[in-house]
Amino acid sequence: KTIVPTTFPDMFRFNSAVMGFANRAWMEEVLKSFDVMVVNASNPQRLQEECDVLSLLLAKHKGDIKLSEFKAVMLASLRAVVPKSWDSEHEVAWTWLWEHIERLLQDNLGLPSGHQRALSKLIEGLEESEMAGIRREIYTQFFVV
């Protein structure tokens, strides 16, 4: 007997499997961040921060990341979770939100690995005394009261 999911995350996972995207591990990263991005949709700076963090998490995943696949599963899941109240206005609003989030993510996708290589090269070229100074400065700034 199949139990039909009733929450968005559960419905998303169900639809992801049905639509053939169950092997897209990166989608789970986006799903974990999705709620906080929606909650902060009216706060552009916070939404940008959330997208920046998510782009760092997505950089760890190998292979293609097609954000349009998340959109398809997201819309199907939202339609299924709220079928009685879903209408074209909901479709337009959620599509707009996702396309905005997608633009913010696209701006940073692929950049973290390049930054990591440059930072690694910089750190490898530092003397131990320089590294000690950097650690002290970070510690001081981090624990400023």
Tab-separated table of N, CA and C in Angstrom:
chain	number	residue	atom	x	y	z
A	1	LYS	N	0.841	-1.184	0.000
A	1	LYS	CA	0.000	0.000	0.000
A	1	LYS	C	0.890	1.252	0.000
A	2	THR	N	0.663	2.150	-0.938
A	2	THR	CA	1.450	3.362	-1.048
A	2	THR	C	0.818	4.476	-0.223
A	3	ILE	N	1.638	5.110	0.593
A	3	ILE	CA	1.175	6.249	1.374
A	3	ILE	C	1.545	7.509	0.601
A	4	VAL	N	0.556	8.336	0.334
A	4	VAL	CA	0.790	9.559	-0.426
A	4	VAL	C	1.383	10.618	0.510
A	5	PRO	N	2.508	11.206	0.131
A	5	PRO	CA	3.124	12.234	0.973
A	5	PRO	C	2.208	13.454	1.140
A	6	THR	N	2.295	14.089	2.294
A	6	THR	CA	1.447	15.255	2.562
A	6	THR	C	2.249	16.527	2.824
A	7	THR	N	3.561	16.411	2.992
A	7	THR	CA	4.390	17.610	3.193
A	7	THR	C	5.166	17.904	1.919
A	8	PHE	N	5.569	19.145	1.767
A	8	PHE	CA	6.323	19.505	0.565
A	8	PHE	C	7.612	18.697	0.428
A	9	PRO	N	8.456	18.611	1.476
A	9	PRO	CA	9.696	17.836	1.296
A	9	PRO	C	9.448	16.377	0.916
A	10	ASP	N	8.467	15.748	1.563
A	10	ASP	CA	8.175	14.355	1.230
A	10	ASP	C	7.619	14.219	-0.186
A	11	MET	N	6.735	15.133	-0.558
A	11	MET	CA	6.167	15.109	-1.908
A	11	MET	C	7.261	15.380	-2.944
A	12	PHE	N	8.196	16.275	-2.609
A	12	PHE	CA	9.300	16.570	-3.513
A	12	PHE	C	10.127	15.308	-3.758
A	13	ARG	N	10.473	14.610	-2.690
A	13	ARG	CA	11.267	13.381	-2.835
A	13	ARG	C	10.503	12.327	-3.640
A	14	PHE	N	9.210	12.203	-3.373
A	14	PHE	CA	8.373	11.255	-4.106
A	14	PHE	C	8.349	11.613	-5.593
A	15	ASN	N	8.049	12.873	-5.909
A	15	ASN	CA	7.985	13.299	-7.310
A	15	ASN	C	9.344	13.219	-7.988
A	16	SER	N	10.393	13.502	-7.245
A	16	SER	CA	11.742	13.401	-7.802
A	16	SER	C	12.013	11.980	-8.288
A	17	ALA	N	11.603	11.010	-7.473
A	17	ALA	CA	11.792	9.602	-7.867
A	17	ALA	C	10.922	9.251	-9.068
A	18	VAL	N	9.666	9.669	-9.041
A	18	VAL	CA	8.735	9.372	-10.133
A	18	VAL	C	9.213	9.999	-11.446
A	19	MET	N	9.779	11.202	-11.363
A	19	MET	CA	10.215	11.925	-12.560
A	19	MET	C	11.616	11.505	-13.032
A	20	GLY	N	12.229	10.555	-12.325
A	20	GLY	CA	13.529	10.033	-12.747
A	20	GLY	C	14.723	10.820	-12.250
A	21	PHE	N	14.541	11.628	-11.215
A	21	PHE	CA	15.632	12.442	-10.697
A	21	PHE	C	16.130	11.976	-9.332
A	22	ALA	N	15.798	10.783	-8.927
A	22	ALA	CA	16.154	10.297	-7.589
A	22	ALA	C	17.665	10.259	-7.358
A	23	ASN	N	18.442	10.137	-8.435
A	23	ASN	CA	19.902	10.055	-8.291
A	23	ASN	C	20.580	11.433	-8.281
A	24	ARG	N	19.816	12.506	-8.254
A	24	ARG	CA	20.369	13.864	-8.246
A	24	ARG	C	20.577	14.303	-6.788
A	25	ALA	N	21.724	13.955	-6.221
A	25	ALA	CA	22.004	14.278	-4.814
A	25	ALA	C	21.979	15.780	-4.566
A	26	TRP	N	22.327	16.565	-5.559
A	26	TRP	CA	22.349	18.017	-5.389
A	26	TRP	C	20.950	18.563	-5.100
A	27	MET	N	19.919	17.869	-5.590
A	27	MET	CA	18.547	18.335	-5.343
A	27	MET	C	18.216	18.325	-3.855
A	28	GLU	N	18.756	17.376	-3.138
A	28	GLU	CA	18.522	17.320	-1.686
A	28	GLU	C	19.141	18.537	-0.998
A	29	GLU	N	20.293	18.984	-1.478
A	29	GLU	CA	20.924	20.205	-0.928
A	29	GLU	C	20.014	21.409	-1.138
A	30	VAL	N	19.471	21.517	-2.342
A	30	VAL	CA	18.575	22.639	-2.639
A	30	VAL	C	17.312	22.535	-1.793
A	31	LEU	N	16.776	21.330	-1.683
A	31	LEU	CA	15.565	21.122	-0.895
A	31	LEU	C	15.779	21.521	0.565
A	32	LYS	N	16.937	21.183	1.130
A	32	LYS	CA	17.237	21.550	2.519
A	32	LYS	C	17.258	23.065	2.701
A	33	SER	N	17.688	23.791	1.699
A	33	SER	CA	17.799	25.247	1.778
A	33	SER	C	16.533	25.967	1.324
A	34	PHE	N	15.643	25.251	0.682
A	34	PHE	CA	14.506	25.880	0.015
A	34	PHE	C	13.606	26.654	0.976
A	35	ASP	N	13.289	26.070	2.122
A	35	ASP	CA	12.390	26.724	3.076
A	35	ASP	C	12.933	28.080	3.507
A	36	VAL	N	14.196	28.135	3.872
A	36	VAL	CA	14.768	29.402	4.345
A	36	VAL	C	14.854	30.423	3.206
A	37	MET	N	15.045	29.951	1.980
A	37	MET	CA	15.054	30.883	0.850
A	37	MET	C	13.656	31.460	0.630
A	38	VAL	N	12.638	30.631	0.744
A	38	VAL	CA	11.263	31.110	0.583
A	38	VAL	C	10.913	32.097	1.682
A	39	VAL	N	11.262	31.760	2.921
A	39	VAL	CA	10.968	32.641	4.055
A	39	VAL	C	11.640	34.010	3.879
A	40	ASN	N	12.818	34.021	3.267
A	40	ASN	CA	13.570	35.265	3.096
A	40	ASN	C	13.446	35.866	1.697
A	41	ALA	N	12.432	35.471	0.960
A	41	ALA	CA	12.256	35.986	-0.405
A	41	ALA	C	12.087	37.500	-0.435
A	42	SER	N	11.537	38.075	0.625
A	42	SER	CA	11.322	39.530	0.656
A	42	SER	C	12.523	40.293	1.209
A	43	ASN	N	13.582	39.581	1.568
A	43	ASN	CA	14.797	40.201	2.088
A	43	ASN	C	15.941	39.890	1.117
A	44	PRO	N	16.176	40.773	0.145
A	44	PRO	CA	17.139	40.469	-0.922
A	44	PRO	C	18.542	40.122	-0.425
A	45	GLN	N	19.014	40.815	0.601
A	45	GLN	CA	20.366	40.539	1.090
A	45	GLN	C	20.452	39.151	1.714
A	46	ARG	N	19.454	38.798	2.501
A	46	ARG	CA	19.464	37.476	3.142
A	46	ARG	C	19.283	36.379	2.100
A	47	LEU	N	18.414	36.613	1.125
A	47	LEU	CA	18.224	35.630	0.062
A	47	LEU	C	19.534	35.427	-0.700
A	48	GLN	N	20.248	36.509	-0.965
A	48	GLN	CA	21.550	36.405	-1.642
A	48	GLN	C	22.524	35.586	-0.807
A	49	GLU	N	22.554	35.825	0.506
A	49	GLU	CA	23.436	35.056	1.391
A	49	GLU	C	23.101	33.571	1.344
A	50	GLU	N	21.811	33.259	1.396
A	50	GLU	CA	21.394	31.853	1.349
A	50	GLU	C	21.805	31.208	0.031
A	51	CYS	N	21.655	31.942	-1.055
A	51	CYS	CA	22.052	31.420	-2.371
A	51	CYS	C	23.567	31.261	-2.466
A	52	ASP	N	24.307	32.173	-1.854
A	52	ASP	CA	25.772	32.059	-1.844
A	52	ASP	C	26.211	30.803	-1.102
A	53	VAL	N	25.596	30.560	0.062
A	53	VAL	CA	25.929	29.364	0.841
A	53	VAL	C	25.545	28.111	0.059
A	54	LEU	N	24.369	28.130	-0.534
A	54	LEU	CA	23.925	26.966	-1.309
A	54	LEU	C	24.856	26.713	-2.491
A	55	SER	N	25.325	27.754	-3.139
A	55	SER	CA	26.229	27.550	-4.278
A	55	SER	C	27.535	26.891	-3.823
A	56	LEU	N	27.982	27.198	-2.595
A	56	LEU	CA	29.168	26.525	-2.059
A	56	LEU	C	28.891	25.035	-1.828
A	57	LEU	N	27.713	24.738	-1.313
A	57	LEU	CA	27.338	23.336	-1.094
A	57	LEU	C	27.192	22.593	-2.424
A	58	LEU	N	26.622	23.261	-3.411
A	58	LEU	CA	26.439	22.627	-4.726
A	58	LEU	C	27.774	22.391	-5.425
A	59	ALA	N	28.774	23.218	-5.114
A	59	ALA	CA	30.084	23.066	-5.744
A	59	ALA	C	30.729	21.734	-5.391
A	60	LYS	N	30.303	21.112	-4.312
A	60	LYS	CA	30.862	19.827	-3.894
A	60	LYS	C	30.314	18.658	-4.701
A	61	HIS	N	29.250	18.890	-5.457
A	61	HIS	CA	28.617	17.814	-6.222
A	61	HIS	C	29.239	17.706	-7.611
A	62	LYS	N	29.489	16.483	-8.015
A	62	LYS	CA	30.060	16.216	-9.336
A	62	LYS	C	28.936	16.129	-10.361
A	63	GLY	N	29.260	16.416	-11.584
A	63	GLY	CA	28.288	16.293	-12.666
A	63	GLY	C	27.502	17.573	-12.875
A	64	ASP	N	26.599	17.491	-13.837
A	64	ASP	CA	25.792	18.652	-14.199
A	64	ASP	C	24.736	18.931	-13.147
A	65	ILE	N	24.543	20.201	-12.892
A	65	ILE	CA	23.461	20.648	-12.022
A	65	ILE	C	22.518	21.456	-12.902
A	66	LYS	N	21.369	20.872	-13.157
A	66	LYS	CA	20.362	21.530	-13.995
A	66	LYS	C	19.253	22.024	-13.078
A	67	LEU	N	19.317	23.305	-12.739
A	67	LEU	CA	18.367	23.871	-11.796
A	67	LEU	C	16.934	23.825	-12.311
A	68	SER	N	16.771	23.740	-13.613
A	68	SER	CA	15.424	23.633	-14.179
A	68	SER	C	14.747	22.321	-13.766
A	69	GLU	N	15.541	21.293	-13.488
A	69	GLU	CA	14.976	20.037	-13.009
A	69	GLU	C	14.354	20.223	-11.624
A	70	PHE	N	15.030	20.989	-10.781
A	70	PHE	CA	14.462	21.261	-9.448
A	70	PHE	C	13.144	22.006	-9.598
A	71	LYS	N	13.111	22.971	-10.499
A	71	LYS	CA	11.885	23.749	-10.726
A	71	LYS	C	10.728	22.842	-11.118
A	72	ALA	N	10.970	21.899	-12.019
A	72	ALA	CA	9.904	21.003	-12.473
A	72	ALA	C	9.356	20.172	-11.313
A	73	VAL	N	10.243	19.631	-10.495
A	73	VAL	CA	9.812	18.817	-9.358
A	73	VAL	C	9.133	19.697	-8.308
A	74	MET	N	9.675	20.886	-8.081
A	74	MET	CA	9.091	21.813	-7.109
A	74	MET	C	7.655	22.159	-7.474
A	75	LEU	N	7.427	22.541	-8.716
A	75	LEU	CA	6.074	22.919	-9.143
A	75	LEU	C	5.116	21.737	-9.076
A	76	ALA	N	5.567	20.571	-9.502
A	76	ALA	CA	4.717	19.380	-9.423
A	76	ALA	C	4.360	19.071	-7.969
A	77	SER	N	5.309	19.245	-7.086
A	77	SER	CA	5.085	18.957	-5.669
A	77	SER	C	4.146	19.967	-5.029
A	78	LEU	N	4.330	21.225	-5.350
A	78	LEU	CA	3.436	22.255	-4.806
A	78	LEU	C	2.002	22.030	-5.298
A	79	ARG	N	1.851	21.717	-6.571
A	79	ARG	CA	0.518	21.434	-7.113
A	79	ARG	C	-0.136	20.268	-6.378
A	80	ALA	N	0.662	19.265	-6.050
A	80	ALA	CA	0.123	18.071	-5.396
A	80	ALA	C	-0.203	18.310	-3.920
A	81	VAL	N	0.568	19.167	-3.258
A	81	VAL	CA	0.358	19.404	-1.827
A	81	VAL	C	-0.845	20.310	-1.577
A	82	VAL	N	-1.072	21.263	-2.469
A	82	VAL	CA	-2.217	22.191	-2.293
A	82	VAL	C	-3.092	22.201	-3.556
A	83	PRO	N	-3.651	21.058	-3.939
A	83	PRO	CA	-4.364	20.984	-5.216
A	83	PRO	C	-5.634	21.835	-5.286
A	84	LYS	N	-6.319	21.985	-4.174
A	84	LYS	CA	-7.587	22.718	-4.209
A	84	LYS	C	-7.396	24.219	-4.353
A	85	SER	N	-6.320	24.749	-3.799
A	85	SER	CA	-6.123	26.201	-3.863
A	85	SER	C	-5.140	26.623	-4.958
A	86	TRP	N	-4.475	25.663	-5.588
A	86	TRP	CA	-3.480	25.992	-6.616
A	86	TRP	C	-4.172	26.569	-7.845
A	87	ASP	N	-3.652	27.702	-8.329
A	87	ASP	CA	-4.199	28.299	-9.547
A	87	ASP	C	-3.070	28.937	-10.347
A	88	SER	N	-3.416	29.618	-11.425
A	88	SER	CA	-2.392	30.192	-12.305
A	88	SER	C	-1.587	31.285	-11.602
A	89	GLU	N	-2.189	31.986	-10.658
A	89	GLU	CA	-1.444	33.007	-9.914
A	89	GLU	C	-0.356	32.377	-9.048
A	90	HIS	N	-0.681	31.242	-8.439
A	90	HIS	CA	0.335	30.521	-7.672
A	90	HIS	C	1.467	30.067	-8.590
A	91	GLU	N	1.083	29.552	-9.738
A	91	GLU	CA	2.071	29.067	-10.709
A	91	GLU	C	3.028	30.187	-11.112
A	92	VAL	N	2.473	31.353	-11.414
A	92	VAL	CA	3.297	32.502	-11.825
A	92	VAL	C	4.201	32.950	-10.684
A	93	ALA	N	3.654	33.042	-9.473
A	93	ALA	CA	4.435	33.517	-8.329
A	93	ALA	C	5.579	32.570	-7.987
A	94	TRP	N	5.303	31.280	-7.915
A	94	TRP	CA	6.349	30.316	-7.577
A	94	TRP	C	7.375	30.190	-8.698
A	95	THR	N	6.925	30.304	-9.933
A	95	THR	CA	7.863	30.284	-11.058
A	95	THR	C	8.785	31.494	-10.993
A	96	TRP	N	8.207	32.667	-10.724
A	96	TRP	CA	9.027	33.874	-10.602
A	96	TRP	C	10.057	33.715	-9.489
A	97	LEU	N	9.618	33.239	-8.321
A	97	LEU	CA	10.542	33.074	-7.188
A	97	LEU	C	11.672	32.130	-7.556
A	98	TRP	N	11.334	30.973	-8.134
A	98	TRP	CA	12.393	30.028	-8.468
A	98	TRP	C	13.341	30.603	-9.515
A	99	GLU	N	12.828	31.283	-10.510
A	99	GLU	CA	13.710	31.849	-11.545
A	99	GLU	C	14.629	32.908	-10.952
A	100	HIS	N	14.156	33.652	-9.964
A	100	HIS	CA	15.002	34.628	-9.263
A	100	HIS	C	16.103	33.893	-8.488
A	101	ILE	N	15.730	32.866	-7.748
A	101	ILE	CA	16.713	32.076	-6.997
A	101	ILE	C	17.713	31.436	-7.970
A	102	GLU	N	17.209	30.930	-9.068
A	102	GLU	CA	18.077	30.292	-10.066
A	102	GLU	C	19.112	31.269	-10.611
A	103	ARG	N	18.691	32.506	-10.882
A	103	ARG	CA	19.646	33.537	-11.357
A	103	ARG	C	20.727	33.797	-10.312
A	104	LEU	N	20.329	33.904	-9.049
A	104	LEU	CA	21.299	34.141	-7.982
A	104	LEU	C	22.280	32.980	-7.865
A	105	LEU	N	21.783	31.764	-7.998
A	105	LEU	CA	22.658	30.596	-7.921
A	105	LEU	C	23.578	30.507	-9.134
A	106	GLN	N	23.043	30.763	-10.321
A	106	GLN	CA	23.843	30.670	-11.554
A	106	GLN	C	25.031	31.624	-11.524
A	107	ASP	N	24.861	32.770	-10.860
A	107	ASP	CA	25.959	33.741	-10.777
A	107	ASP	C	27.188	33.168	-10.091
A	108	ASN	N	26.990	32.187	-9.197
A	108	ASN	CA	28.106	31.645	-8.430
A	108	ASN	C	28.468	30.205	-8.743
A	109	LEU	N	27.620	29.487	-9.458
A	109	LEU	CA	27.935	28.090	-9.756
A	109	LEU	C	29.238	28.004	-10.545
A	110	GLY	N	30.109	27.128	-10.101
A	110	GLY	CA	31.393	26.944	-10.769
A	110	GLY	C	32.504	27.814	-10.221
A	111	LEU	N	32.166	28.891	-9.540
A	111	LEU	CA	33.195	29.784	-9.008
A	111	LEU	C	33.923	29.233	-7.784
A	112	PRO	N	33.237	28.557	-6.853
A	112	PRO	CA	33.930	28.123	-5.637
A	112	PRO	C	35.170	27.275	-5.874
A	113	SER	N	35.135	26.364	-6.853
A	113	SER	CA	36.311	25.520	-7.075
A	113	SER	C	37.504	26.360	-7.535
A	114	GLY	N	37.270	27.371	-8.344
A	114	GLY	CA	38.350	28.265	-8.763
A	114	GLY	C	38.898	29.073	-7.599
A	115	HIS	N	38.004	29.540	-6.744
A	115	HIS	CA	38.429	30.282	-5.552
A	115	HIS	C	39.233	29.382	-4.619
A	116	GLN	N	38.798	28.125	-4.494
A	116	GLN	CA	39.491	27.195	-3.610
A	116	GLN	C	40.918	26.946	-4.100
A	117	ARG	N	41.087	26.779	-5.400
A	117	ARG	CA	42.430	26.560	-5.953
A	117	ARG	C	43.319	27.773	-5.706
A	118	ALA	N	42.777	28.988	-5.917
A	118	ALA	CA	43.562	30.202	-5.712
A	118	ALA	C	43.933	30.372	-4.238
A	119	LEU	N	42.983	30.096	-3.347
A	119	LEU	CA	43.246	30.220	-1.918
A	119	LEU	C	44.278	29.193	-1.468
A	120	SER	N	44.174	27.977	-1.963
A	120	SER	CA	45.149	26.936	-1.609
A	120	SER	C	46.548	27.348	-2.051
A	121	LYS	N	46.661	27.890	-3.249
A	121	LYS	CA	47.954	28.326	-3.761
A	121	LYS	C	48.526	29.456	-2.901
A	122	LEU	N	47.662	30.387	-2.503
A	122	LEU	CA	48.098	31.487	-1.648
A	122	LEU	C	48.601	30.970	-0.307
A	123	ILE	N	47.840	30.096	0.320
A	123	ILE	CA	48.198	29.581	1.645
A	123	ILE	C	49.485	28.768	1.587
A	124	GLU	N	49.640	27.968	0.537
A	124	GLU	CA	50.858	27.163	0.397
A	124	GLU	C	52.100	28.031	0.265
A	125	GLY	N	51.948	29.247	-0.249
A	125	GLY	CA	53.088	30.133	-0.441
A	125	GLY	C	53.436	30.985	0.772
A	126	LEU	N	52.672	30.880	1.841
A	126	LEU	CA	52.925	31.688	3.036
A	126	LEU	C	53.942	31.019	3.957
A	127	GLU	N	54.741	31.856	4.607
A	127	GLU	CA	55.669	31.370	5.632
A	127	GLU	C	54.875	31.040	6.886
A	128	GLU	N	55.455	30.222	7.762
A	128	GLU	CA	54.782	29.839	9.003
A	128	GLU	C	54.481	31.056	9.869
A	129	SER	N	55.373	32.028	9.900
A	129	SER	CA	55.145	33.235	10.709
A	129	SER	C	53.972	34.049	10.159
A	130	GLU	N	53.821	34.070	8.823
A	130	GLU	CA	52.683	34.760	8.214
A	130	GLU	C	51.375	34.050	8.546
A	131	MET	N	51.407	32.718	8.510
A	131	MET	CA	50.209	31.946	8.854
A	131	MET	C	49.819	32.168	10.313
A	132	ALA	N	50.812	32.236	11.193
A	132	ALA	CA	50.531	32.471	12.615
A	132	ALA	C	49.869	33.832	12.792
A	133	GLY	N	50.339	34.836	12.084
A	133	GLY	CA	49.746	36.173	12.149
A	133	GLY	C	48.307	36.175	11.640
A	134	ILE	N	48.062	35.462	10.565
A	134	ILE	CA	46.700	35.369	10.014
A	134	ILE	C	45.776	34.672	11.003
A	135	ARG	N	46.256	33.571	11.601
A	135	ARG	CA	45.438	32.851	12.586
A	135	ARG	C	45.091	33.746	13.771
A	136	ARG	N	46.091	34.513	14.255
A	136	ARG	CA	45.836	35.432	15.375
A	136	ARG	C	44.790	36.469	15.000
A	137	GLU	N	44.891	37.019	13.814
A	137	GLU	CA	43.947	38.049	13.361
A	137	GLU	C	42.533	37.480	13.212
A	138	ILE	N	42.448	36.306	12.653
A	138	ILE	CA	41.129	35.664	12.514
A	138	ILE	C	40.540	35.405	13.895
A	139	TYR	N	41.354	34.873	14.799
A	139	TYR	CA	40.882	34.594	16.159
A	139	TYR	C	40.406	35.875	16.835
A	140	THR	N	41.186	36.927	16.712
A	140	THR	CA	40.822	38.212	17.333
A	140	THR	C	39.527	38.748	16.760
A	141	GLN	N	39.372	38.712	15.435
A	141	GLN	CA	38.163	39.224	14.793
A	141	GLN	C	36.958	38.340	15.091
A	142	PHE	N	37.183	37.064	15.156
A	142	PHE	CA	36.085	36.125	15.365
A	142	PHE	C	35.505	36.255	16.767
A	143	PHE	N	36.359	36.525	17.743
A	143	PHE	CA	35.908	36.573	19.129
A	143	PHE	C	35.811	37.990	19.677
A	144	VAL	N	35.633	38.970	18.805
A	144	VAL	CA	35.432	40.341	19.250
A	144	VAL	C	34.110	40.409	20.015
A	145	VAL	N	34.169	41.030	21.180
A	145	VAL	CA	32.949	41.119	22.005
A	145	VAL	C	32.231	42.416	21.720
